[in-house]
Amino acid sequence: MRTETEEIRDNLKYLSLLARDYPSQAAAASEIISTQALLKLPKGTEHFMSDLHGENEAFVHILNSASGVIREKVDIVLGDTVPEGTRAELATLIYYPNEKLPQLKERCADEEALEQWYSETLLRLIDICRLVSSKHTREHVRACLPSSCGYILDELLHAHFEDHDKDLYYGQIVGSIIENGRADKFIVRLCELIKRLAVDKLHIVGDLFDRGPRPDVILDLLMRHHDVDIQWGNHDVVWMGAAAGSPICICTVLKTTLAYHNHGMVEDCYGINLRHLQRMAEQFYGGDDLTIWMPHTDTARGPYTPGMLHRCAVMHKAITILMLKLECQVIDRNPDFKMQDRDFLRRINWEKGTVMVNGREYPMRDMSFPTVDPADPTALNSDEKVVLQKLVQSFRQSEKLQQHVEFLYAKGSVYHIENGNLLYHGAVPMTKKGTFAVERFEGHAYSGRALMDYCDERARRGYFAPEGSAARQSGQDFLWYLWCGKLSPLYGRSAMTTFERLYVEDASTHTEVKDPYYTWYNEEAVCRRILAEFGLPGTSHIVNGHVPVQEKKGESPIKGGGRLVVIDGGFCRAYHEKTGIAGYTLVYSSRTMSLRTHQPFESAEKAVNENLDILSQKNILETENHRILVEETDEGEILREKVHDLKQLVRAYQLGWIKETRCDDSVW
């Protein structure tokens, strides 16, 4: 075994580089002391959410309220002596300071009443902020403060109001804030700081896009978040492929968008030009019976005129037929996908008006295919080629979409491991016998973690491989496969029955058989085997999204003897009736792991005007037998390595192997 001195000698080159940041024994020793102290702080609170599906207002509210944590802090600080209505108002002020502040100020009868309200509110916010900052170092809190008022807020947050020697000092600070017209700014800054400190890390377990109206708002917020990671869902990767310029992915996202009447978001927020698509759609399908092509609508987001619905439906049909043609081409290019039975345009009997599905013949609900040549059904006509070219150009040139997708690649992955938790959106594909399913891609067999790693790598090719290269084409095709492929870890079903749901009346053809994983994940032994596959002990947890938990039917989100938690509670409004709830947030603090079950959220306007909060039920899943400290986390492991290296640096200084370049206090 090497001695400490030998280890230092071997690491001397690295330690010399480290000395640039810590140019003296004193500097290195000071950092060791502060880092070792940091290791003894409680771990930060982590929040896990999934399947947001563009529901921006509900997401914003849950983010602002920290899934109910902030209201709990308000109640702790103010206590039962303060009326419920006053506590609700203060919580709403923290959630929406810019919107709520003018309302509360208007209620003050005169200048004296306003000053009294300012003083009371500032002191209450300071108390709440002090509570949520208690697990953080003063340096960390100071780093979160705006430079314009950071010093003053720092003084107030660390004030000892019981120290009567400083009564006048602290009173003068609050009084001067009000007197100099800065109270509004300080209130807003305190509210933002409370929200910033309440949640240390945010994990989004997939599916930000589709169905809901504004995924772009959600992504804008996530890009500004201080610490977030994303595990891609199948609704995410298909948008990533669209941004990369994949024609099949572009048609797929537009088909889904039009099916939910969300194309306004595509046009207005991402600047995608649908004019050529609409022109072509009207030319070929404008006179068709569009009954089955009418979009799903939400009356709360209406009203919808007949003209609006017609335009949406006709584009819906046009893009769907274009998509079906491209699907056949992708399937032909990729025999590895094993999707040869999904080339439906080749399975239509044009004379009888039927289609073969799973070996059986079914009548078609719509036989108007004016752009399809039965002799060569996958060929695009000249109008479709122009439309597709314009769409690819528009998606590639959307600056905002490119920013969002680059963020998804930078912060996202197929799976993520942190602090003993394994996070993924869909499934680890399995066989009926409970073993990891094996699939061959590009001449190699993959299963379990290796399959997930391969999917991650190939998904990145689709966006980052050189333009025009075979690797880029292969990656883009695979992004579509991840959207709907049988052994896609992000999808986890036998097939996506889009064609059958549109064209075949028989509901038995609409069934999407779940991967055996969704049976086996109820077994604790299987969940432990999955954890072991990813290098985690059996005491760890799997956090899973993708399949909404039907809580109103008695289904539990807790699977596998507590080893796995499904956190898709139906965040999307379209699922509320099915699940009976409106989403989950998993909260992992230094003391407990709890699941917050959310009820439907009406609107931000009602939340501001009527102090309406999302009603959430808190269920404790696990209580730790001791408070988890930073030293027990992944961050702690990195910090311990840092301390080890700094101690070696101090020793190298003492041995004279590295010369100090800065003179510090001789005590060191």
XYZ file of C-alpha atoms in Angstrom:
668
model
C 0.000 0.000 0.000
C 1.318 3.437 -0.908
C 2.168 5.848 1.858
C 0.593 9.291 2.054
C 3.838 10.877 0.908
C 4.056 8.593 -2.128
C 0.468 9.411 -3.056
C 1.173 13.137 -2.804
C 4.283 12.750 -4.977
C 2.254 10.892 -7.616
C -0.409 13.611 -7.604
C 2.026 16.525 -7.596
C 1.126 17.748 -11.085
C -2.562 17.894 -10.183
C -1.827 19.514 -6.814
C 0.236 22.187 -8.548
C -2.824 23.059 -10.641
C -4.993 23.075 -7.493
C -2.523 25.499 -5.915
C -3.555 28.137 -8.449
C -6.934 28.356 -6.675
C -5.483 27.911 -3.169
C -2.037 29.561 -3.312
C -1.174 29.113 0.367
C -1.600 26.750 3.306
C -3.996 29.255 4.849
C -6.209 29.376 1.763
C -6.331 25.578 1.470
C -6.938 25.089 5.203
C -9.715 27.691 5.218
C -11.458 25.866 2.370
C -11.104 22.538 4.199
C -12.755 23.981 7.294
C -15.705 25.489 5.407
C -16.187 22.364 3.260
C -16.119 20.011 6.237
C -18.692 22.205 7.964
C -20.865 22.145 4.827
C -20.848 18.334 4.912
C -22.664 18.457 8.249
C -25.604 20.488 6.946
C -28.917 18.714 6.188
C -29.309 17.676 2.550
C -31.328 19.999 0.357
C -34.949 19.236 -0.521
C -35.529 17.586 -3.900
C -38.820 17.725 -5.821
C -39.778 15.212 -8.516
C -42.503 15.887 -11.096
C -43.484 14.184 -14.341
C -45.802 14.333 -17.352
C -46.412 18.073 -17.293
C -47.753 17.974 -20.876
C -47.821 21.709 -21.442
C -50.045 22.506 -18.432
C -48.192 25.722 -17.718
C -50.565 27.389 -15.218
C -50.738 24.368 -12.921
C -46.975 23.835 -13.207
C -46.211 27.466 -12.432
C -48.438 27.347 -9.364
C -46.921 24.123 -8.057
C -43.447 25.520 -8.679
C -44.334 28.784 -6.924
C -45.897 26.976 -3.965
C -43.135 24.343 -3.814
C -45.924 21.749 -3.953
C -47.469 23.093 -0.767
C -44.228 23.353 1.214
C -44.312 27.154 1.299
C -47.839 27.233 2.729
C -46.648 24.856 5.449
C -43.816 27.282 6.262
C -46.258 30.209 6.375
C -48.460 28.305 8.831
C -45.453 27.361 10.988
C -44.185 30.949 11.175
C -47.512 32.739 11.645
C -49.269 30.056 13.652
C -52.950 29.706 14.445
C -53.048 33.134 16.074
C -53.066 34.684 12.598
C -56.391 34.183 10.740
C -56.535 31.595 7.942
C -57.408 34.287 5.397
C -54.339 36.347 6.279
C -52.089 33.304 5.947
C -53.655 32.446 2.570
C -53.073 36.016 1.378
C -49.428 35.944 2.416
C -48.913 32.598 0.689
C -50.485 33.975 -2.508
C -48.231 37.036 -2.254
C -45.191 34.732 -2.142
C -46.462 32.733 -5.128
C -47.404 35.743 -7.293
C -45.771 38.866 -5.797
C -46.031 41.068 -8.886
C -49.728 40.285 -9.351
C -50.858 40.179 -5.707
C -48.926 43.138 -4.321
C -50.996 45.869 -6.064
C -54.234 44.270 -4.813
C -53.102 44.200 -1.200
C -51.805 47.774 -1.314
C -55.129 49.070 -2.666
C -56.873 47.909 0.503
C -54.823 50.280 2.653
C -56.992 53.310 3.462
C -54.187 55.849 3.780
C -50.419 56.295 3.805
C -50.121 55.380 7.481
C -52.032 52.117 6.954
C -49.838 51.311 3.955
C -46.650 51.872 5.963
C -48.007 49.645 8.737
C -48.855 46.922 6.195
C -45.411 47.219 4.580
C -43.653 46.873 7.929
C -45.749 43.898 9.040
C -45.400 42.120 5.683
C -41.641 42.657 5.434
C -41.086 41.271 8.929
C -43.284 38.237 8.241
C -41.513 37.518 4.961
C -38.153 37.840 6.681
C -39.243 35.280 9.292
C -40.405 32.830 6.593
C -37.264 33.390 4.570
C -35.141 32.747 7.647
C -36.932 29.424 8.172
C -36.442 28.169 4.594
C -32.805 29.303 4.600
C -31.952 27.459 7.810
C -30.478 24.462 5.955
C -28.205 26.620 3.827
C -24.914 28.338 4.542
C -24.932 32.095 4.838
C -22.653 32.219 1.803
C -25.161 30.227 -0.273
C -28.061 32.458 0.770
C -26.008 35.566 0.015
C -25.210 34.195 -3.456
C -28.962 33.929 -4.129
C -29.557 37.571 -3.280
C -29.659 40.317 -5.928
C -26.642 42.615 -5.791
C -28.834 45.719 -5.598
C -30.171 44.854 -2.156
C -28.162 41.811 -1.125
C -26.335 43.413 1.802
C -29.524 44.758 3.373
C -31.425 41.474 2.998
C -28.450 39.568 4.373
C -28.456 41.768 7.467
C -32.189 41.305 8.008
C -32.137 37.543 7.448
C -29.424 37.073 10.013
C -30.732 39.674 12.456
C -31.258 38.710 16.076
C -34.378 40.688 16.887
C -34.155 39.502 20.469
C -30.888 41.464 20.682
C -32.327 44.715 22.034
C -28.995 46.508 21.563
C -29.783 46.455 17.826
C -33.498 47.281 17.952
C -32.936 50.738 16.540
C -30.529 49.392 13.897
C -32.915 46.803 12.492
C -35.921 49.071 12.877
C -34.088 51.750 10.932
C -33.372 49.323 8.067
C -37.032 48.355 7.690
C -38.152 51.961 8.141
C -35.676 53.233 5.563
C -36.764 50.616 3.040
C -40.330 51.936 3.323
C -39.345 55.615 3.528
C -37.207 55.420 0.382
C -39.911 53.765 -1.700
C -38.156 50.401 -1.935
C -40.682 48.282 -0.036
C -42.268 46.831 -3.177
C -38.900 45.748 -4.561
C -37.835 44.187 -1.269
C -41.125 42.318 -0.908
C -40.780 40.879 -4.411
C -37.131 39.940 -3.789
C -37.994 38.226 -0.507
C -40.810 36.272 -2.162
C -38.482 35.121 -4.937
C -35.808 34.178 -2.414
C -38.268 32.092 -0.368
C -39.247 30.135 -3.495
C -35.606 29.776 -4.504
C -34.530 28.353 -1.139
C -37.552 26.094 -0.552
C -36.500 23.602 -3.254
C -32.858 22.718 -3.702
C -33.192 20.528 -6.797
C -35.957 19.858 -9.312
C -36.229 16.597 -11.251
C -38.619 16.451 -14.231
C -39.285 12.813 -15.125
C -40.358 13.365 -18.710
C -43.089 14.565 -21.065
C -43.100 18.343 -21.083
C -44.792 18.581 -24.495
C -48.207 17.945 -26.065
C -51.862 18.182 -25.025
C -51.547 21.238 -22.753
C -51.373 24.744 -24.256
C -47.922 26.137 -23.338
C -44.945 23.774 -23.016
C -42.785 26.720 -24.081
C -43.649 28.585 -20.864
C -42.640 25.543 -18.817
C -39.315 25.254 -20.632
C -38.619 28.976 -20.241
C -39.105 28.582 -16.482
C -36.938 25.465 -16.296
C -34.148 27.223 -18.181
C -34.128 29.878 -15.446
C -34.246 27.338 -12.619
C -31.155 27.108 -10.439
C -30.802 23.290 -10.490
C -32.874 21.016 -12.704
C -32.462 17.756 -14.589
C -34.834 16.085 -17.049
C -35.420 12.471 -17.948
C -36.766 12.410 -21.488
C -40.250 11.136 -22.149
C -41.460 9.914 -25.524
C -43.330 13.196 -26.030
C -40.018 15.025 -25.550
C -37.811 13.013 -27.908
C -40.197 13.391 -30.834
C -39.993 17.182 -30.420
C -36.214 16.879 -30.184
C -36.302 15.018 -33.499
C -38.552 17.691 -35.015
C -36.124 20.430 -33.985
C -33.318 18.406 -35.566
C -35.220 18.497 -38.857
C -36.603 14.949 -38.964
C -39.605 14.958 -41.347
C -41.297 12.024 -39.586
C -40.901 13.664 -36.150
C -42.200 16.988 -37.506
C -45.325 15.336 -38.892
C -45.813 13.417 -35.646
C -45.660 16.469 -33.373
C -47.960 18.433 -35.676
C -50.444 15.551 -35.779
C -50.586 15.501 -31.958
C -50.703 19.293 -31.740
C -53.575 19.538 -34.214
C -55.425 16.682 -32.505
C -55.598 18.894 -29.380
C -56.125 22.224 -31.163
C -52.766 23.511 -29.931
C -51.379 24.661 -33.278
C -51.675 28.271 -32.143
C -48.800 27.604 -29.757
C -46.715 26.154 -32.591
C -47.330 29.202 -34.765
C -47.301 32.018 -32.200
C -44.712 30.785 -29.695
C -42.310 28.843 -31.885
C -42.918 30.749 -35.112
C -43.647 27.619 -37.166
C -45.286 28.545 -40.469
C -48.335 26.343 -41.135
C -49.635 28.393 -44.085
C -48.368 25.947 -46.717
C -49.843 22.992 -44.823
C -53.224 24.703 -44.538
C -53.249 25.565 -48.246
C -52.429 21.991 -49.250
C -54.940 20.577 -46.747
C -57.782 22.710 -48.093
C -56.837 21.825 -51.673
C -57.044 18.066 -51.166
C -59.255 17.520 -48.108
C -61.335 20.697 -47.735
C -64.502 19.047 -49.028
C -64.152 15.790 -47.046
C -66.285 14.674 -44.144
C -63.968 15.699 -41.295
C -65.991 14.257 -38.416
C -63.292 11.857 -37.217
C -60.617 14.528 -37.619
C -62.140 17.092 -35.283
C -59.726 18.051 -32.487
C -60.113 17.320 -28.791
C -61.099 20.623 -27.216
C -61.313 22.016 -23.711
C -64.301 24.299 -23.118
C -62.289 26.241 -20.546
C -59.895 27.237 -23.326
C -62.548 28.085 -25.922
C -64.683 29.306 -27.483
C -64.087 27.536 -30.784
C -65.853 28.689 -33.939
C -66.835 26.222 -36.694
C -64.242 27.819 -38.943
C -61.486 27.294 -36.369
C -62.424 23.653 -35.925
C -62.597 23.076 -39.693
C -59.128 24.562 -40.282
C -57.686 22.437 -37.512
C -59.425 19.253 -38.682
C -58.420 19.618 -42.323
C -54.756 20.152 -41.386
C -55.042 17.246 -38.947
C -56.041 14.921 -41.777
C -53.440 16.236 -44.212
C -50.523 15.905 -41.787
C -51.690 12.450 -40.649
C -51.644 11.017 -44.161
C -48.250 12.608 -44.772
C -47.067 11.061 -41.491
C -48.336 7.598 -42.488
C -46.337 7.784 -45.717
C -43.161 8.749 -43.885
C -43.686 6.030 -41.268
C -43.537 3.416 -44.024
C -40.268 4.910 -45.272
C -38.670 4.914 -41.809
C -39.793 1.324 -41.192
C -38.233 0.315 -44.532
C -34.927 1.995 -43.629
C -34.769 0.355 -40.193
C -35.553 -3.382 -40.165
C -34.010 -3.443 -36.652
C -37.119 -1.642 -35.416
C -39.236 -4.752 -36.154
C -42.222 -2.585 -37.075
C -42.955 -4.059 -40.500
C -46.567 -4.726 -39.464
C -47.148 -0.975 -38.960
C -46.929 0.089 -42.656
C -50.696 0.477 -42.894
C -50.913 2.290 -46.216
C -49.679 -0.930 -47.808
C -52.304 -2.979 -45.948
C -55.371 -1.186 -47.276
C -57.599 -2.966 -49.770
C -58.508 0.053 -51.903
C -61.371 -1.699 -53.695
C -63.057 -3.165 -50.601
C -62.314 -0.212 -48.330
C -60.745 -2.424 -45.655
C -57.403 -2.720 -43.874
C -55.499 -5.653 -42.383
C -54.669 -5.183 -38.687
C -52.997 -8.023 -36.776
C -54.024 -10.512 -39.451
C -57.703 -9.512 -39.510
C -59.593 -7.397 -42.023
C -61.543 -4.361 -40.819
C -63.664 -1.777 -42.662
C -62.112 1.704 -42.903
C -63.913 4.705 -41.384
C -62.520 7.059 -44.054
C -61.417 6.069 -47.556
C -60.617 9.519 -48.940
C -56.898 9.422 -49.816
C -56.553 11.832 -52.755
C -52.769 12.162 -52.326
C -52.090 8.416 -52.099
C -51.237 6.338 -55.185
C -52.397 2.755 -54.433
C -49.609 1.451 -56.658
C -46.998 3.323 -54.586
C -48.757 4.470 -51.392
C -45.630 5.840 -49.665
C -44.717 8.267 -52.456
C -45.144 11.976 -51.749
C -46.775 14.108 -54.421
C -45.259 17.429 -55.463
C -47.458 19.492 -53.107
C -46.559 17.304 -50.108
C -42.861 17.603 -50.927
C -43.083 21.391 -50.911
C -45.052 21.430 -47.640
C -42.568 19.077 -45.981
C -39.613 21.137 -47.172
C -41.168 24.325 -45.777
C -41.993 22.654 -42.462
C -38.475 21.277 -42.014
C -37.068 24.710 -42.773
C -39.440 26.368 -40.310
C -38.665 23.947 -37.469
C -34.923 24.236 -38.060
C -35.072 28.031 -38.083
C -37.188 28.410 -34.928
C -34.718 30.054 -32.567
C -36.841 29.468 -29.485
C -37.450 25.798 -30.275
C -33.731 25.260 -30.876
C -32.941 26.871 -27.502
C -35.446 24.633 -25.745
C -34.216 21.450 -27.410
C -30.562 22.283 -26.752
C -31.560 22.703 -23.101
C -33.299 19.299 -23.164
C -30.124 17.715 -24.468
C -27.897 19.590 -21.994
C -30.002 18.838 -18.911
C -31.680 15.651 -20.061
C -31.003 11.955 -20.471
C -32.828 8.639 -20.750
C -32.245 7.999 -17.039
C -30.592 9.700 -14.085
C -29.168 8.484 -10.779
C -28.885 10.836 -7.819
C -28.798 10.362 -4.058
C -29.830 6.733 -4.251
C -32.767 7.362 -6.587
C -33.067 5.945 -10.111
C -35.174 8.175 -12.349
C -36.628 7.272 -15.734
C -39.797 8.089 -17.598
C -41.078 4.866 -19.121
C -39.794 1.369 -18.467
C -36.851 -0.980 -18.405
C -38.179 -3.387 -21.087
C -38.756 -6.897 -19.739
C -39.932 -10.302 -20.899
C -42.975 -12.174 -19.635
C -40.577 -14.233 -17.504
C -39.354 -11.128 -15.708
C -35.915 -10.930 -17.306
C -34.564 -7.887 -19.118
C -35.711 -7.917 -22.753
C -32.907 -8.150 -25.312
C -33.044 -6.213 -28.568
C -30.542 -5.927 -31.415
C -29.678 -2.594 -32.974
C -26.909 -2.021 -35.497
C -25.619 -5.566 -35.037
C -25.347 -5.514 -31.235
C -27.597 -6.879 -28.472
C -28.710 -4.597 -25.647
C -30.795 -5.020 -22.508
C -31.289 -3.360 -19.123
C -28.960 -0.470 -18.428
C -26.967 -1.092 -21.623
C -30.154 -0.597 -23.666
C -30.874 2.681 -21.870
C -27.309 3.886 -22.469
C -27.515 2.946 -26.146
C -30.810 4.805 -26.545
C -29.297 7.902 -24.955
C -26.259 7.833 -27.239
C -28.214 7.267 -30.448
C -30.761 9.950 -29.546
C -27.933 12.489 -29.380
C -26.730 11.537 -32.869
C -29.995 12.754 -34.331
C -29.263 16.333 -33.259
C -25.478 16.573 -33.049
C -24.162 14.332 -35.862
C -22.939 16.239 -38.963
C -25.552 17.548 -41.363
C -26.331 15.086 -44.127
C -24.495 12.208 -42.459
C -25.836 8.679 -42.163
C -25.394 8.945 -38.393
C -27.691 11.979 -38.242
C -30.364 10.228 -40.314
C -30.036 7.111 -38.148
C -30.328 9.169 -34.969
C -33.424 11.006 -36.182
C -35.123 7.762 -37.166
C -34.325 6.430 -33.718
C -35.830 9.475 -32.008
C -39.083 8.511 -33.736
C -38.605 4.892 -32.618
C -38.188 6.090 -29.026
C -41.565 7.811 -29.439
C -43.490 4.671 -30.353
C -41.243 1.588 -30.672
C -42.126 -1.676 -28.943
C -38.904 -1.901 -26.915
C -38.426 1.819 -26.471
C -37.701 2.471 -22.763
C -39.541 5.761 -23.182
C -42.738 4.202 -24.537
C -43.146 0.692 -23.094
C -46.106 -0.565 -25.109
C -46.603 -3.038 -27.952
C -47.551 -0.356 -30.482
C -48.928 3.160 -30.706
C -52.360 2.570 -32.235
C -52.814 6.009 -33.802
C -53.906 4.558 -37.144
C -56.362 2.112 -35.588
C -58.008 4.752 -33.383
C -58.626 6.975 -36.375
C -59.545 4.509 -39.080
C -60.920 1.369 -37.399
C -64.205 1.350 -35.477
C -63.500 -1.905 -33.606
C -62.117 -0.796 -30.203
C -60.284 -4.097 -29.745
C -57.703 -2.859 -32.265
C -57.038 0.255 -30.177
C -55.432 -1.647 -27.302
C -51.811 -0.805 -26.596
C -50.429 -3.758 -24.646
C -48.143 -2.630 -21.861
C -44.644 -4.044 -21.587
C -44.391 -6.896 -19.016
C -42.393 -4.412 -16.933
C -45.694 -2.885 -15.821
C -46.709 -6.182 -14.269
C -43.337 -7.068 -12.813
C -42.716 -3.700 -11.190
C -45.259 -4.665 -8.551
C -42.745 -7.270 -7.298
C -40.174 -5.989 -4.817
C -37.577 -8.546 -5.930
C -37.818 -7.294 -9.522
C -37.451 -3.669 -8.448
C -34.367 -4.609 -6.438
C -33.000 -6.397 -9.525
C -33.523 -3.242 -11.597
C -31.756 -1.166 -8.951
C -28.846 -3.627 -8.930
C -28.649 -3.406 -12.743
C -27.950 0.307 -12.308
C -25.443 -0.212 -9.497
C -27.767 0.777 -6.656
C -28.534 -1.055 -3.401
C -31.946 -2.595 -2.767
C -32.783 0.179 -0.285
C -32.827 2.757 -3.098
C -35.910 3.966 -4.972
C -37.087 4.036 -8.572
C -39.006 7.159 -9.611
C -41.165 6.423 -12.646
C -43.535 8.507 -14.801
C -45.387 7.874 -18.069
C -48.440 5.791 -17.015
C -51.104 7.793 -15.123
C -52.087 6.278 -11.788
C -55.853 5.812 -11.658
C -56.189 6.759 -8.030
C -59.982 7.064 -8.181
C -60.093 3.326 -8.959
C -57.961 2.585 -5.916
C -54.630 2.191 -7.708
C -51.608 3.027 -5.573
C -48.607 4.924 -6.935
C -46.369 2.840 -4.634
C -45.114 -0.343 -6.288
C -42.665 -3.116 -5.516
C -42.921 -3.006 -1.753
C -42.094 0.696 -1.673
C -39.060 0.421 -3.961
C -40.814 2.167 -6.894
C -42.996 5.283 -7.022
C -45.066 6.235 -10.066
C -45.418 10.013 -10.075
C -47.656 10.455 -13.135
C -50.896 11.432 -11.455
C -52.544 12.928 -14.509
C -51.123 16.449 -14.525
C -52.694 16.972 -17.958
C -56.291 18.250 -17.824
C -57.289 15.585 -20.344
C -56.450 12.901 -17.741
C -58.161 14.425 -14.681
C -61.387 12.486 -15.167
C -59.463 9.255 -15.719
C -57.159 9.554 -12.694
C -59.395 11.497 -10.312
C -56.468 13.751 -9.360
C -54.250 16.344 -11.056
C -50.715 15.159 -10.543
C -48.130 14.234 -7.950
C -44.990 15.762 -6.560
C -42.514 13.507 -4.799
C -40.678 15.477 -2.100
C -37.411 14.114 -0.712
C -36.159 16.140 2.242
C -33.491 15.423 4.819
C -36.097 13.749 7.062
C -38.763 12.159 4.845
C -39.800 11.053 1.405
C -43.407 12.129 0.856
C -45.872 12.165 -2.008
C -48.035 15.235 -2.569
C -51.297 14.429 -4.372
C -52.693 17.495 -6.147
C -56.290 18.344 -6.931
C -57.185 20.204 -10.164
C -56.031 23.801 -10.459
C -58.542 26.304 -11.820
C -56.431 29.244 -13.002
C -53.695 31.649 -11.992
C -56.242 34.481 -12.114
C -58.433 32.803 -9.487
C -55.358 31.959 -7.417
C -54.384 35.643 -7.310
C -57.861 37.128 -6.894
C -59.350 34.585 -4.497
C -56.217 33.140 -2.827
C -57.161 29.731 -4.231
C -54.378 27.230 -3.755
C -53.988 23.757 -5.204
C -55.294 21.374 -2.574
C -52.630 18.773 -1.921
C -52.628 15.741 0.320
C -49.312 14.786 1.887
C -48.497 11.097 2.359
C -45.263 10.094 4.088
C -43.652 7.194 2.229
C -40.526 6.885 4.348
C -39.147 8.561 7.430
C -35.400 8.476 7.907
C -34.089 7.199 11.242
C -31.725 10.161 11.253
C -31.549 13.447 9.406
C -29.721 12.970 6.097
C -26.672 15.205 5.869
C -24.870 16.567 2.825
C -22.016 14.141 3.477
C -24.393 11.235 2.701
C -25.354 12.573 -0.730
C -23.697 12.476 -4.134
C -22.651 16.084 -3.603
C -21.086 15.028 -0.306
C -18.958 12.415 -2.056
C -17.561 15.100 -4.341
C -16.920 17.416 -1.396
C -15.128 14.669 0.542
C -12.825 14.113 -2.420
C -12.205 17.854 -2.497
C -11.243 17.833 1.192
C -8.908 14.883 0.590
C -7.164 16.733 -2.243
C -6.870 19.951 -0.231
C -5.324 18.078 2.674
C -2.742 16.672 0.281
C -2.077 20.193 -0.971
C -1.515 21.449 2.581
C 0.910 18.602 3.166
C 2.729 19.378 -0.095
C 3.152 22.973 1.092
C 4.516 21.726 4.418
C 6.977 19.415 2.673
C 8.135 22.280 0.476
C 7.226 20.411 -2.719
C 4.939 23.267 -3.741
C 5.826 26.881 -2.974
C 3.236 29.258 -1.575
C 2.563 32.160 -3.925
C 0.593 34.259 -1.459
C 1.490 35.367 2.050
C -1.299 34.681 4.550
C -1.812 34.843 8.292
C 1.093 33.075 9.940
C -1.298 31.118 12.159
C -1.704 28.725 9.251
